[in-house]
Every structure is written in C-alpha cells, then in structure tokens.
XYZ file of C-alpha atoms in Angstrom:
715
model
C 231.040 47.319 -173.756
C 229.265 48.914 -170.842
C 226.251 47.261 -169.248
C 222.789 48.699 -169.751
C 221.729 51.041 -166.916
C 218.874 48.781 -165.844
C 218.368 45.173 -166.686
C 214.701 44.237 -166.830
C 213.179 40.809 -166.556
C 212.413 39.472 -170.007
C 208.893 38.466 -170.889
C 207.265 36.787 -173.850
C 206.155 40.225 -175.090
C 209.780 41.388 -175.073
C 210.731 38.435 -177.236
C 208.238 39.447 -179.912
C 209.223 43.102 -179.656
C 212.842 42.194 -180.226
C 211.933 39.993 -183.127
C 209.858 42.767 -184.682
C 212.669 45.244 -184.298
C 215.109 42.839 -185.868
C 212.821 42.316 -188.819
C 212.324 46.036 -189.270
C 216.049 46.656 -189.276
C 216.419 44.474 -192.326
C 215.333 46.298 -195.473
C 212.279 44.747 -197.056
C 212.482 44.473 -200.808
C 209.457 45.203 -202.892
C 209.023 42.285 -205.249
C 206.935 44.406 -207.583
C 209.679 47.018 -207.858
C 212.263 44.304 -208.544
C 210.151 43.021 -211.426
C 209.775 46.531 -212.799
C 213.512 47.128 -212.634
C 214.228 43.891 -214.509
C 211.778 44.803 -217.232
C 213.140 48.289 -217.666
C 216.732 47.053 -217.636
C 216.044 44.551 -220.406
C 213.841 46.829 -222.477
C 216.105 48.465 -225.056
C 215.163 50.761 -227.903
C 214.841 48.980 -231.186
C 214.050 45.597 -229.664
C 210.724 44.050 -228.817
C 212.059 41.098 -226.863
C 210.005 40.234 -223.790
C 211.552 40.617 -220.348
C 211.309 38.163 -217.512
C 207.658 37.360 -216.960
C 206.221 38.182 -213.552
C 203.737 35.835 -211.792
C 200.688 37.675 -213.105
C 201.953 37.462 -216.659
C 202.711 33.778 -216.241
C 199.099 33.168 -215.288
C 197.890 35.244 -218.219
C 200.227 33.377 -220.560
C 198.672 30.082 -219.522
C 195.300 31.184 -220.835
C 196.296 33.645 -223.543
C 195.250 31.239 -226.274
C 191.652 32.163 -225.508
C 192.303 35.842 -226.267
C 190.585 38.699 -224.485
C 187.858 38.677 -227.073
C 186.389 41.736 -228.759
C 189.028 42.344 -231.408
C 188.798 45.496 -233.434
C 186.958 43.801 -236.247
C 184.086 43.126 -233.824
C 184.829 39.394 -233.354
C 185.636 37.375 -230.285
C 182.820 38.329 -227.885
C 182.443 34.773 -226.624
C 186.212 34.421 -226.248
C 186.243 37.572 -224.157
C 183.654 36.158 -221.792
C 185.517 32.851 -221.518
C 188.822 34.583 -220.926
C 187.352 36.849 -218.256
C 185.903 33.889 -216.373
C 189.133 31.913 -216.595
C 191.237 34.907 -215.617
C 189.178 35.586 -212.498
C 189.258 31.917 -211.528
C 192.976 31.362 -212.073
C 194.084 34.668 -210.576
C 191.963 34.047 -207.510
C 193.433 30.570 -207.048
C 196.957 31.904 -207.561
C 196.831 35.134 -205.598
C 193.713 34.965 -203.448
C 190.892 37.484 -203.149
C 193.302 40.428 -202.990
C 193.548 40.480 -206.784
C 189.819 40.354 -207.426
C 188.627 43.518 -209.122
C 186.896 45.867 -206.735
C 184.769 48.714 -208.080
C 185.761 50.860 -205.107
C 189.513 50.626 -205.683
C 191.322 53.980 -205.723
C 188.089 55.837 -205.079
C 189.888 58.112 -202.640
C 191.645 59.513 -205.706
C 189.272 59.133 -208.622
C 185.850 58.165 -207.353
C 184.022 58.348 -204.077
C 182.529 55.404 -202.252
C 180.282 55.021 -199.246
C 181.928 54.187 -195.942
C 180.928 50.823 -194.518
C 181.866 51.596 -190.925
C 179.080 51.175 -188.400
C 177.583 53.935 -186.325
C 175.164 54.398 -183.494
C 173.337 56.937 -185.615
C 171.832 54.332 -187.907
C 172.606 51.593 -190.393
C 175.793 52.093 -192.383
C 175.585 52.018 -196.167
C 177.336 49.522 -198.390
C 177.731 50.105 -202.129
C 175.077 48.436 -204.267
C 176.789 48.201 -207.646
C 175.188 46.325 -210.561
C 177.300 43.871 -212.547
C 175.452 43.910 -215.857
C 174.143 46.433 -218.336
C 170.354 47.009 -218.172
C 168.126 45.267 -220.693
C 167.835 46.884 -224.080
C 164.693 48.909 -224.541
C 162.298 47.268 -226.985
C 159.373 48.596 -228.982
C 156.930 46.872 -226.637
C 158.726 47.769 -223.395
C 156.443 48.225 -220.399
C 156.893 51.909 -219.637
C 154.618 54.141 -217.584
C 153.675 57.795 -217.558
C 153.971 60.263 -220.418
C 154.911 58.765 -223.814
C 158.556 59.240 -224.709
C 157.705 60.829 -228.049
C 155.723 63.571 -226.282
C 158.655 64.781 -224.197
C 160.508 67.890 -225.359
C 163.611 66.936 -227.350
C 166.409 68.764 -229.102
C 166.842 69.962 -231.759
C 163.048 70.275 -232.243
C 162.481 72.339 -229.104
C 165.650 74.473 -229.383
C 165.651 78.190 -229.931
C 167.694 79.474 -232.853
C 171.326 79.802 -231.824
C 173.022 83.209 -232.052
C 176.125 83.636 -234.192
C 179.134 81.933 -232.618
C 181.758 84.296 -231.210
C 184.031 84.680 -228.204
C 182.942 86.700 -225.194
C 184.371 87.381 -221.757
C 182.838 84.160 -220.448
C 182.974 82.048 -223.615
C 186.281 81.169 -225.276
C 186.005 79.956 -228.884
C 189.191 78.299 -230.154
C 188.295 78.397 -233.869
C 188.036 81.091 -236.485
C 184.635 82.818 -236.707
C 182.296 83.426 -238.440
C 181.966 79.695 -238.873
C 179.659 77.376 -240.800
C 179.708 73.638 -240.283
C 181.293 71.663 -243.106
C 181.090 67.848 -242.820
C 184.232 67.498 -244.947
C 186.588 70.105 -243.475
C 187.562 70.704 -239.825
C 187.240 74.278 -238.528
C 190.260 76.579 -238.741
C 192.082 77.216 -235.449
C 192.268 80.775 -234.160
C 194.606 82.643 -234.027
C 196.787 81.570 -236.949
C 199.977 81.487 -234.849
C 200.503 79.817 -231.475
C 199.958 82.114 -228.501
C 201.262 80.967 -225.138
C 199.415 81.280 -221.830
C 201.732 79.858 -219.152
C 199.959 81.230 -216.077
C 197.531 80.256 -213.313
C 194.431 80.901 -215.418
C 195.182 78.683 -218.399
C 196.208 75.129 -219.201
C 199.980 74.758 -219.112
C 200.576 73.341 -222.568
C 203.271 70.778 -223.403
C 204.431 72.925 -226.343
C 204.913 76.068 -224.246
C 208.392 77.642 -224.532
C 208.325 77.924 -220.738
C 207.899 74.167 -220.315
C 211.462 73.129 -219.453
C 212.742 69.795 -218.203
C 216.064 68.591 -216.727
C 217.975 66.507 -219.240
C 221.244 64.649 -218.953
C 223.753 66.201 -221.332
C 227.412 65.622 -222.025
C 229.662 64.447 -219.180
C 226.504 63.409 -217.289
C 225.785 67.053 -216.589
C 222.125 67.982 -216.157
C 220.851 70.825 -218.282
C 217.428 72.387 -218.827
C 215.901 71.748 -222.227
C 212.650 72.735 -223.834
C 210.454 69.772 -223.001
C 208.626 70.003 -226.306
C 211.935 69.393 -228.127
C 212.413 66.178 -226.128
C 208.814 65.157 -226.878
C 209.279 65.815 -230.592
C 212.478 63.746 -230.738
C 210.784 60.907 -228.884
C 207.537 60.785 -230.864
C 209.271 61.095 -234.240
C 211.243 57.930 -233.582
C 209.970 54.496 -234.564
C 207.902 52.732 -231.883
C 207.604 49.044 -232.839
C 206.041 47.723 -229.623
C 204.738 48.410 -226.102
C 208.168 48.239 -224.440
C 209.510 50.902 -226.775
C 206.375 52.984 -226.146
C 207.142 52.800 -222.434
C 210.730 53.954 -223.058
C 209.517 56.830 -225.233
C 207.060 58.139 -222.611
C 209.684 57.916 -219.848
C 212.155 60.009 -221.859
C 210.254 63.161 -220.977
C 208.895 61.770 -217.691
C 212.228 60.439 -216.378
C 211.438 61.206 -212.741
C 208.790 58.474 -212.869
C 211.209 55.788 -214.028
C 210.586 52.845 -211.703
C 207.271 54.331 -210.531
C 205.191 53.824 -213.663
C 205.265 50.170 -214.675
C 203.055 50.054 -217.828
C 202.053 46.458 -216.996
C 198.467 46.867 -218.238
C 199.557 48.450 -221.518
C 202.097 45.697 -222.180
C 199.613 42.991 -221.234
C 197.121 44.306 -223.796
C 199.559 43.959 -226.678
C 201.457 40.860 -225.563
C 198.675 38.753 -224.070
C 195.405 39.978 -225.553
C 195.478 41.328 -229.099
C 196.479 39.218 -232.057
C 199.755 39.722 -233.901
C 197.940 41.349 -236.815
C 196.143 43.758 -234.464
C 199.451 44.689 -232.796
C 201.116 45.238 -236.154
C 198.237 47.383 -237.346
C 198.279 49.556 -234.233
C 202.039 50.124 -234.049
C 202.518 50.242 -237.794
C 199.617 52.471 -238.820
C 197.571 53.913 -235.944
C 200.280 54.900 -233.439
C 202.370 56.961 -235.914
C 199.212 58.919 -236.759
C 198.473 59.507 -233.048
C 202.053 60.784 -232.647
C 201.665 63.097 -235.642
C 198.365 64.356 -234.237
C 199.962 65.035 -230.839
C 202.899 66.917 -232.385
C 200.462 69.138 -234.282
C 199.471 70.742 -230.955
C 201.056 74.199 -231.512
C 199.327 74.416 -234.915
C 195.879 73.203 -233.868
C 195.493 74.648 -230.355
C 196.892 78.098 -230.947
C 194.940 79.967 -228.288
C 195.497 79.639 -224.513
C 192.854 77.317 -223.069
C 191.265 78.836 -219.955
C 190.830 76.785 -216.813
C 187.184 76.393 -215.822
C 187.695 77.415 -212.220
C 185.208 77.209 -209.403
C 182.912 80.098 -208.664
C 182.187 81.268 -212.204
C 180.039 80.269 -215.177
C 182.287 79.924 -218.189
C 182.340 78.042 -221.505
C 184.939 76.688 -223.917
C 184.086 75.747 -227.510
C 186.655 73.823 -229.543
C 186.660 71.563 -232.558
C 186.605 67.787 -232.424
C 189.969 67.886 -234.200
C 191.429 70.054 -231.434
C 190.064 67.657 -228.815
C 191.648 64.725 -230.662
C 194.992 66.535 -230.621
C 194.715 67.256 -226.893
C 193.758 63.631 -226.168
C 196.690 62.400 -228.263
C 198.963 64.321 -225.911
C 197.187 62.737 -222.941
C 197.816 59.337 -224.580
C 201.563 60.082 -224.673
C 201.487 61.628 -221.157
C 202.961 64.983 -222.230
C 201.056 67.383 -219.949
C 203.346 69.115 -217.431
C 202.514 69.665 -213.762
C 199.704 67.081 -213.916
C 201.320 64.006 -212.383
C 202.023 65.316 -208.876
C 199.278 64.345 -206.409
C 200.327 66.098 -203.212
C 198.067 68.658 -201.566
C 200.600 71.379 -202.315
C 200.769 70.536 -206.019
C 199.554 73.103 -208.522
C 196.706 71.014 -209.953
C 195.742 69.253 -206.746
C 192.075 70.220 -207.197
C 191.924 68.945 -210.780
C 191.491 65.372 -212.039
C 194.412 63.626 -213.724
C 194.708 63.835 -217.501
C 197.813 61.868 -218.565
C 196.999 58.245 -219.400
C 199.862 56.722 -217.384
C 197.432 55.598 -214.659
C 195.498 53.634 -217.284
C 198.674 51.873 -218.445
C 199.941 51.240 -214.934
C 199.285 48.586 -212.316
C 198.490 44.900 -212.210
C 196.560 43.977 -215.369
C 192.856 43.271 -215.009
C 190.150 42.669 -217.557
C 188.388 45.987 -217.004
C 191.436 48.170 -217.671
C 192.187 46.158 -220.792
C 188.657 46.809 -222.054
C 189.093 50.495 -221.285
C 192.214 50.613 -223.437
C 190.250 49.057 -226.285
C 187.769 51.950 -226.115
C 190.641 54.441 -226.285
C 192.295 52.638 -229.201
C 188.963 52.461 -231.001
C 188.603 56.232 -230.673
C 192.062 56.960 -232.084
C 191.604 54.392 -234.855
C 188.507 56.279 -235.952
C 189.734 59.874 -235.724
C 193.102 59.144 -237.378
C 191.295 57.482 -240.272
C 188.625 60.159 -240.702
C 188.704 63.241 -238.503
C 185.272 64.465 -237.307
C 184.620 68.094 -238.196
C 182.141 69.353 -235.590
C 182.404 71.455 -232.434
C 182.003 70.653 -228.732
C 181.164 73.071 -225.917
C 182.001 72.588 -222.239
C 180.208 74.883 -219.776
C 180.918 75.119 -216.086
C 177.590 76.297 -214.683
C 177.704 78.170 -211.387
C 174.447 79.053 -209.613
C 174.669 81.746 -206.957
C 173.448 80.650 -203.544
C 170.811 83.386 -203.565
C 169.548 82.201 -206.963
C 168.362 78.785 -205.835
C 164.618 78.226 -205.419
C 163.211 78.707 -201.927
C 162.418 75.030 -201.716
C 160.384 75.140 -198.513
C 158.016 77.695 -200.009
C 157.483 76.104 -203.432
C 153.898 74.982 -203.944
C 154.526 73.736 -207.491
C 153.449 70.149 -208.160
C 155.747 67.746 -209.993
C 156.023 67.897 -213.777
C 155.379 65.001 -216.162
C 157.263 61.716 -215.918
C 158.169 58.840 -218.233
C 159.611 55.824 -216.390
C 160.918 52.502 -217.718
C 162.903 49.606 -216.264
C 164.480 48.824 -219.640
C 166.899 51.082 -221.456
C 169.849 53.327 -220.644
C 170.492 57.053 -220.678
C 173.144 56.882 -223.410
C 171.222 54.452 -225.653
C 167.678 55.749 -225.197
C 168.037 59.388 -224.159
C 168.335 60.824 -227.666
C 167.410 64.506 -227.712
C 167.121 64.735 -223.914
C 169.355 66.361 -221.298
C 171.296 63.269 -220.243
C 172.622 63.049 -216.696
C 176.189 61.993 -215.915
C 176.302 60.547 -212.378
C 179.525 62.386 -211.793
C 182.394 62.524 -209.381
C 183.248 66.057 -208.288
C 186.456 65.404 -210.242
C 185.062 64.804 -213.713
C 185.389 61.306 -215.087
C 185.949 59.735 -211.676
C 188.048 56.579 -212.090
C 187.943 56.515 -215.900
C 191.759 56.450 -216.070
C 192.160 53.972 -213.217
C 189.930 51.164 -211.901
C 186.478 52.773 -211.710
C 183.966 51.518 -214.268
C 180.423 52.528 -213.378
C 178.012 54.979 -215.005
C 180.254 58.019 -215.420
C 183.396 56.103 -216.328
C 181.543 54.071 -218.950
C 180.095 57.214 -220.519
C 183.543 58.806 -220.732
C 184.965 55.637 -222.309
C 182.374 55.345 -225.074
C 182.519 59.139 -225.604
C 186.261 59.844 -225.062
C 185.921 63.513 -226.008
C 184.442 63.955 -222.520
C 187.788 62.940 -221.021
C 189.335 66.221 -222.159
C 187.127 68.049 -219.634
C 189.593 66.733 -217.028
C 192.292 68.918 -218.563
C 190.670 72.223 -217.657
C 187.823 71.623 -215.167
C 188.516 72.192 -211.487
C 186.674 70.017 -208.959
C 182.979 70.945 -208.827
C 181.590 72.853 -205.879
C 178.177 72.115 -204.346
C 176.494 74.766 -206.499
C 178.094 73.844 -209.830
C 177.755 71.414 -212.730
C 179.498 70.801 -216.034
C 177.415 70.675 -219.208
C 178.915 69.012 -222.302
C 177.294 69.632 -225.686
C 178.316 67.805 -228.848
C 180.473 64.893 -227.620
C 180.406 62.022 -230.123
C 180.059 58.365 -229.230
C 182.600 55.945 -230.749
C 182.103 52.588 -228.985
C 179.457 50.053 -228.044
C 179.732 48.160 -224.786
C 178.229 45.462 -222.632
C 178.424 44.640 -218.937
C 178.888 46.991 -216.028
C 181.608 47.536 -213.420
C 183.798 44.399 -213.285
C 181.944 42.835 -216.251
C 182.431 45.828 -218.594
C 183.382 44.881 -222.162
C 184.147 46.871 -225.289
C 181.848 45.559 -228.035
C 183.046 47.297 -231.161
C 182.362 50.412 -233.187
C 179.381 52.743 -232.696
C 178.053 54.939 -235.501
C 176.810 58.265 -234.151
C 176.303 59.860 -237.574
C 172.499 59.742 -237.348
C 172.459 62.185 -234.439
C 171.567 65.629 -235.833
C 173.843 68.647 -235.410
C 172.909 72.171 -234.418
C 173.841 75.382 -236.272
C 177.257 75.392 -234.581
C 178.050 71.914 -235.864
C 177.631 70.280 -232.456
C 175.930 66.908 -232.154
C 172.580 67.320 -230.412
C 173.776 65.347 -227.409
C 173.645 67.329 -224.182
C 175.115 65.770 -221.040
C 175.074 67.371 -217.591
C 177.536 66.204 -214.934
C 176.332 66.454 -211.331
C 178.062 64.875 -208.349
C 175.966 63.397 -205.552
C 176.979 63.150 -201.918
C 178.694 60.070 -200.570
C 176.261 58.571 -198.076
C 177.969 56.948 -195.094
C 174.896 56.290 -192.923
C 171.469 55.520 -194.327
C 169.306 57.766 -192.152
C 171.330 60.956 -192.543
C 170.583 61.368 -196.247
C 166.983 62.283 -195.351
C 168.041 65.258 -193.209
C 166.820 68.602 -194.432
C 170.237 70.139 -195.135
C 171.436 67.035 -196.961
C 168.280 66.816 -199.099
C 168.552 70.501 -200.018
C 172.198 70.087 -200.972
C 171.179 67.361 -203.416
C 168.244 69.431 -204.660
C 170.563 72.360 -205.329
C 173.116 70.152 -207.074
C 170.496 68.585 -209.360
C 169.034 72.030 -210.040
C 172.520 73.246 -211.063
C 172.619 70.561 -213.711
C 169.029 70.900 -214.937
C 168.479 74.663 -215.023
C 169.211 76.636 -218.178
C 170.812 79.974 -217.353
C 169.693 82.346 -220.068
C 170.196 85.461 -217.980
C 167.727 87.150 -215.670
C 166.480 89.394 -218.472
C 165.955 86.550 -220.921
C 165.197 83.256 -219.143
C 164.484 80.387 -221.544
C 160.865 79.406 -222.000
C 159.926 75.904 -220.875
C 158.819 74.951 -224.384
C 162.466 75.309 -225.445
C 163.810 73.021 -222.703
C 164.295 69.311 -223.334
C 163.288 66.777 -220.698
C 165.874 65.364 -218.288
C 166.976 61.770 -218.912
C 168.254 60.210 -215.704
C 168.205 57.189 -213.406
C 169.541 56.077 -210.037
C 171.827 59.075 -209.521
C 173.933 58.970 -206.380
C 172.995 55.381 -205.595
C 175.236 52.371 -206.228
C 178.793 53.276 -205.209
C 177.665 56.501 -203.527
C 175.122 54.724 -201.316
C 172.016 56.869 -201.877
C 168.428 55.688 -201.416
C 166.892 55.184 -204.867
C 163.445 56.471 -203.964
C 164.763 59.558 -202.251
C 167.092 60.383 -205.139
C 164.290 59.869 -207.666
C 162.046 62.279 -205.763
C 164.860 64.824 -205.435
C 165.456 64.764 -209.187
C 161.747 65.118 -209.919
C 161.564 68.175 -207.665
C 164.740 69.737 -209.120
C 163.580 69.158 -212.698
C 160.208 70.710 -211.865
C 161.935 73.836 -210.530
C 164.049 73.909 -213.710
C 160.871 73.614 -215.855
C 161.751 70.227 -217.344
C 159.905 66.909 -217.536
C 161.729 63.710 -216.558
C 162.539 60.455 -218.352
C 163.718 57.910 -215.770
C 165.405 54.523 -216.349
C 165.476 52.301 -213.273
C 168.215 49.878 -214.381
C 165.991 46.784 -214.740
C 164.289 47.410 -211.391
C 160.611 46.719 -212.105
C 159.473 47.404 -208.554
C 161.251 50.759 -208.509
C 159.653 51.635 -211.845
C 156.196 50.973 -210.446
C 156.954 52.734 -207.158
C 158.181 55.899 -208.884
C 155.175 55.996 -211.187
C 152.731 55.361 -208.314
C 154.189 58.047 -206.034
C 154.216 60.484 -208.955
C 150.531 59.752 -209.576
C 149.780 60.108 -205.881
C 151.588 63.470 -205.573
C 150.158 64.939 -208.776
C 146.667 63.387 -209.163
C 145.433 61.522 -206.091
C 146.724 63.990 -203.507
C 148.453 66.912 -205.271
C 151.244 68.273 -203.087
C 153.715 71.084 -203.654
C 157.493 70.696 -203.422
C 157.638 72.408 -200.020
C 155.163 69.923 -198.550
C 157.072 66.970 -200.032
C 160.251 68.250 -198.396
C 158.442 68.494 -195.090
C 157.364 64.859 -195.382
C 160.933 63.745 -196.147
C 162.133 65.444 -192.970
C 159.403 63.701 -190.986
C 160.572 60.404 -192.405
C 164.120 61.184 -191.270
C 162.749 61.636 -187.753
C 161.236 58.154 -187.883
C 164.573 56.722 -189.036
C 166.496 58.526 -186.320
C 164.248 57.139 -183.612
C 164.388 53.578 -184.904
C 168.160 53.706 -185.560
C 167.677 51.202 -188.371
C 165.970 50.934 -191.724
C 162.195 50.894 -191.167
C 159.846 48.316 -192.600
C 158.394 50.942 -194.950
C 160.246 52.997 -197.553
C 159.896 56.726 -198.150
C 157.112 56.396 -200.712
C 155.070 54.104 -198.463
C 155.525 56.512 -195.568
C 154.234 59.488 -197.579
C 151.053 57.641 -198.495
C 150.540 56.274 -194.986
C 150.802 59.754 -193.466
C 147.644 60.740 -195.296
C 145.643 57.526 -195.258
C 145.888 57.243 -191.457
C 147.508 53.797 -191.457
C 150.647 54.747 -189.518
C 150.958 52.828 -186.267
C 151.815 56.027 -184.388
C 149.148 58.582 -185.227
C 151.262 61.260 -183.557
C 153.371 61.189 -186.712
C 150.576 62.692 -188.795
C 151.052 66.300 -189.971
C 150.318 69.071 -187.467
C 150.239 66.710 -184.477
C 151.925 67.733 -181.181
C 154.657 65.188 -181.848
C 155.416 66.845 -185.176
C 155.542 70.286 -183.558
C 158.019 69.020 -180.963
C 160.089 67.462 -183.716
C 160.134 70.720 -185.670
C 161.366 72.567 -182.591
C 164.211 70.120 -182.207
C 165.105 70.418 -185.898
C 165.258 74.210 -185.564
C 167.639 73.816 -182.664
C 169.768 71.404 -184.690
C 169.910 73.907 -187.535
C 171.064 76.568 -185.089
C 173.838 74.300 -183.862
C 174.909 73.546 -187.424
C 175.252 77.226 -188.199
C 177.467 77.720 -185.150
C 179.806 74.890 -186.188
C 181.401 72.630 -183.623
C 181.341 75.131 -180.804
C 179.127 74.323 -177.857
C 175.981 76.408 -178.005
C 174.699 75.829 -174.544
C 174.805 73.312 -171.718
C 171.034 73.026 -171.952
C 170.988 72.516 -175.732
C 169.949 69.223 -177.201
C 173.181 67.424 -178.033
C 173.653 65.851 -181.421
C 176.455 64.468 -183.487
C 177.072 66.923 -186.270
C 176.647 65.301 -189.644
C 179.828 64.627 -191.549
C 180.746 66.723 -194.520
C 179.147 64.713 -197.276
C 180.915 66.411 -200.115
C 183.358 64.253 -202.033
C 186.643 63.988 -200.184
C 188.919 63.048 -203.060
C 192.056 65.174 -203.496
C-alpha cells in the first residue's frame, strides 16, 4: 500500500475527527423502526395476538389497570385524571423531558407557533398557552357591557333564505328542491356517480382513474383499480387494531414501515375495556366500513376544491360528510399523503387519519381518538339529516375599508371572563382561531382552540379535504356543523367527557343548524414590538374583517339588523404570540366595520375583562374616537416600543388614555407634537422601503430591518 502524499502531525482534534468518521461509517439502526418491523412481522390477518412490547408500551402496561378514564358510557373521569398524572410522571422518569407533550410539536406542518429566538429589535415572544378550560358561565356571572340577550342572534335576526339551488359559485350536492326532514337524509344528486379527476375537484378514492400498483402472480406488479382493493379490504373481518393496521396498509403499501399505528393500538390495548373494544370492532367499525364503501352512491357529484382567490360555497348533507369522514378514517384518499413541496396537494391540509394513529402514544392523542369514535358511534346508530355549508370568502384588496380614514366609533360590546365561544356563543358568529391550513394540528399533536373545536364538531374536519390554505384576504365560514362531544381541559390536559346533545339548536330553512363559525388565521408573532406596526395591524384588521363581513353583493348588502354579533376571545394570542389587548382592539374595529357587535370571552382573565370594557367605554363615551384615530395611536405606541427595545411598563390601553390625560413622562409623545411629526416622516420612509422590497433605496435613507413575513409558514 502506498504512503499518503503528506503525513501531518496528529493532534487531539484529529483523534476526535477520526473517531467521528469511524462512527459515521457504521450504519446506525433506528430502534423505533426495528420495533415497528417486529410488530408488523408478527401481526397476521385473523389473529389479535400482541407483538413484542416496546418500552413505551411496557410503561403503559404497568399502569393500565387505572384505565384512561372517560369510557363511552360517560364513566371514569377520575380514572382518566389519575392515569394522565401517572403517565406523565412515569414516562418522564423513564424517558426524560423529551417525551413530555408539547403544544408546539409539529407546528411547522399543522399549526404555527411563535419563534422564541432573541432579537435586537425587541423582546421575543414565547407562547402563552392555557392548560385548563375556562370556568363555566353561570347565571350570576360578572359580565360587563351590553346584555347578552340584547345582541343580535340567529335565527331571530336572519333574513328569509332563498330557495336552495346550485349556481356557478355554489355547488349543492343534494337533489333540489329540498325540504328538511328530521327522519330522512337528503337525496344525493345526480343519481349516478359522476367522476371529476382533475385539478379543480377532489380526487375521490372511488374514481376509476385512481389506480394503484399491486403485486400479482409471480410477484409481478400490476396496476389495479384502487377502489377494488379498498372494497376487498374493508369487506373483510377486522377483529382488532393490528388487523385494522394491516387493512389500511393494503392500499397504502408504500407506507409500510413508515406508519406505525402505535397510538391507535395503544387506545384499544391499553386504554379501553374489553367490552368497549368488542363493541367497537364488532358493531361500530363494520358500520363505518359500510358507510365508507357507500361513497360512489352518496357523493355522486364531483366536489370542487375551494381554491384561493375566489368566493365559493359547497353545501352537502351530514350523511355525505359522514361518508367522506369514514374514508378519512380508513385513509383512502389518494394523493394526500405526500408532503413535499412538489406534491399536488402541498398547499392543502392533510385529511387521512394516519397521522392521528401514528407516533408515540400520548394522552392527548388518545382523547382525540375518543372524540372521533364518539362521532362515528353516533352517526352509525342514527344518521343526522341536515345540511352543512362551507364558504371560502375572498375579499378583494380594493374592497377593504380605508381604515385610516374611518371615523366610526366602536360598536357595542359584551365581555365576560367566564364562558367559552362554543358553549356560550349560541346564535352568534363564532370565531375559530384558525391556522391558515384549516384544523391546524387536529390530526397530530395540536390541541388548542381550533383543534378542540374540530374534535367536538368533527364535521368541520372535512373542510380539510377541499380547502386550500387561506390567503391574507380570505376566511372560511362553516354553517350547520353539529357538536357531538363534551370536553374538559385544554392543550395537554384535554379530555373527552362524553356525549353532547345538540338537538336543541334550531335549524334554518335549509336544514342547517344555526351554528355559524368563521375561521380566520392570525399572524405568528416572533417579536413583541413588531405586531404594533401599521402594516401588521392592518393585515390583522383585514383578516378579521374577512371573517366578520357578510358579502351580500354590492347591489344588496345585508342590513346590520340581520347580522348576528361576533363571539370571540383571545384570537392570535397563546401559541401565536399576539398581545391580547391589541388583538381585542383589532377585532372590535373589524367588527365595527362589518356592522356587528362583539361578545368577548377572556378565558378567565378578570383583569383583561375589565381592561377591555374600560377602554371600550373610554373610546366610545369618555373620549369618543374613530377607528382611524385609534390606528394612529397604535402606531405611536409601536414607536415607543421600538425606542425602548423592550416591553414598556404600560400596556396599549394605558398608553391610549395617558396620551390624552397628559400623564406621559415624555410630553413630546402627545398627538401633533414635533416628535410625532418626525416619527410620521420616518414611518412614511419605512413604508416606501417596504414597497421597494429588499433593494437598497438610497445611501441616505434611514436603514431598518425589514419585518419578517408574518404569514403562516407551514407547508
């Protein structure tokens, strides 16, 4: 062997480099993959024998006698709490903090979270996520403002609905004319299945063009109709979770070894009782399979994709939604599992439930599965017969209010620390604190406001099938989604608490429950001071306006007496890092422009309740100010933050009052002072730079770090 061309003197660093190289040369085995392979190898059709138990399962087995509580007969709440506490304690001692549930997990895919990196531009923002459900609203709750019973509510304030029919921008998937019948589901339209395998419609599992490679005779791969494989799989007997895994992988074979179904198996082997398992696999699951296989007979019309840039609606029956969700349960949707940027549905949220079954088991995902099972237990026993409408609402950029010029004062407010939007917002336009990809982390780890709403109202999950990621001037409005579950806790303490009866909610003339929910996605705030900048505030104003405004057409705008009040809370705060007082003021201004009053729940924050009421009184009674003036004050406050480079000792509301009562330490900060004029000049220059992008405008220009793109960055 020849000598190396140049022999260098060895150092201690070289020793470690060599060692590193040696270690890298040796393949590193993934213990998790090895466990998965063992389980799949030992899982055979027709047998429910358990495979080798991995370390997580061993820990769960040690405490499984406590149960995970909340069984489907409504019992076991205390056991659930005990099990959760023991699980967290034992898992932490066995595996360290890395296992501990984190509300921000996988947010780069399903939910956005504030960045905690520091910056010279001001204090960074860390998520402030509650861990319990707000207190239940009581008859003697200490609310302030306008009485709740004096706010406009549906159906009392609604105009008479026109006859239901399909139009260019509204697809109706049932036969019309239609009259709601509480005993009989609507008839699908057309009578025979019509395919729509193209870029403008949902690619359906039952499409003749949905083909899949299948191993035939002599190990030769052939293309088969995927629906035929799905039918064969779902018509077979599925006695347990391991067989369910095998069934799903038959028509998703490329994900063998990638999907591990650990959470799904943990639910049925470690959590539910034997009788509950037998009931699900013996009675409920066969009905879910039958419902899924009825797809070409129930959803006979191509379902349009609600793409960005256009206002468009889809109305379908609750039975059709149940059928579509049954297919999501069995992971049958094609082209929806790839996550790469070049994939066809890259800009859409996931819809197949594999991500809910997958991964290391944790208490939250198990509780999520209980909500899903509760839904299917209900609809397979008695199918609901109403309709649901999903509307993607697009507001043209030229159609937004000229915020700086609005002299309108804020509309009426009802504010309470107790209560929740979903429990106490009956008849109001309820706000979903959304991810730009609807549902956020509902099918993974996320479990905050939006995810919880989608879990207790699973019909909302189907919006993920056809709704492209929302743009900054868009919202999604859901009318008629039924609630099926009660819950307790929040984030890592979330628990399913049994059945919920939504039958008392009235229905409109189209058979839709009078529950209107608007999904609007806030910006992810990375640095505290930047959210008060003029362009950022206006983006949030526009987004809230998109969700609150009712587009009745320029020739026939709806009258304010026909518009229900907005029911909201700390939108864009928590995981997204927004300032609660700023976001409250933004929503009040947006609702005013949309001609709606506001009902606000502060999530048990008494001080915030009082602060919101007091600033509302100040801006409407004590010192009435228009929206344009309020915006001007917010921008002034941002200037104070930028100079201090840290959170000031007074919040936004305190600053607004101090500007006018003369108690600010620096009197130059009062309106119309020379300091304010100089600040306005600088802001105009900043705006000019922003318009020109990252290019240098001039050597003499005031330099600034361009604000980051605050829109959600999930794929």
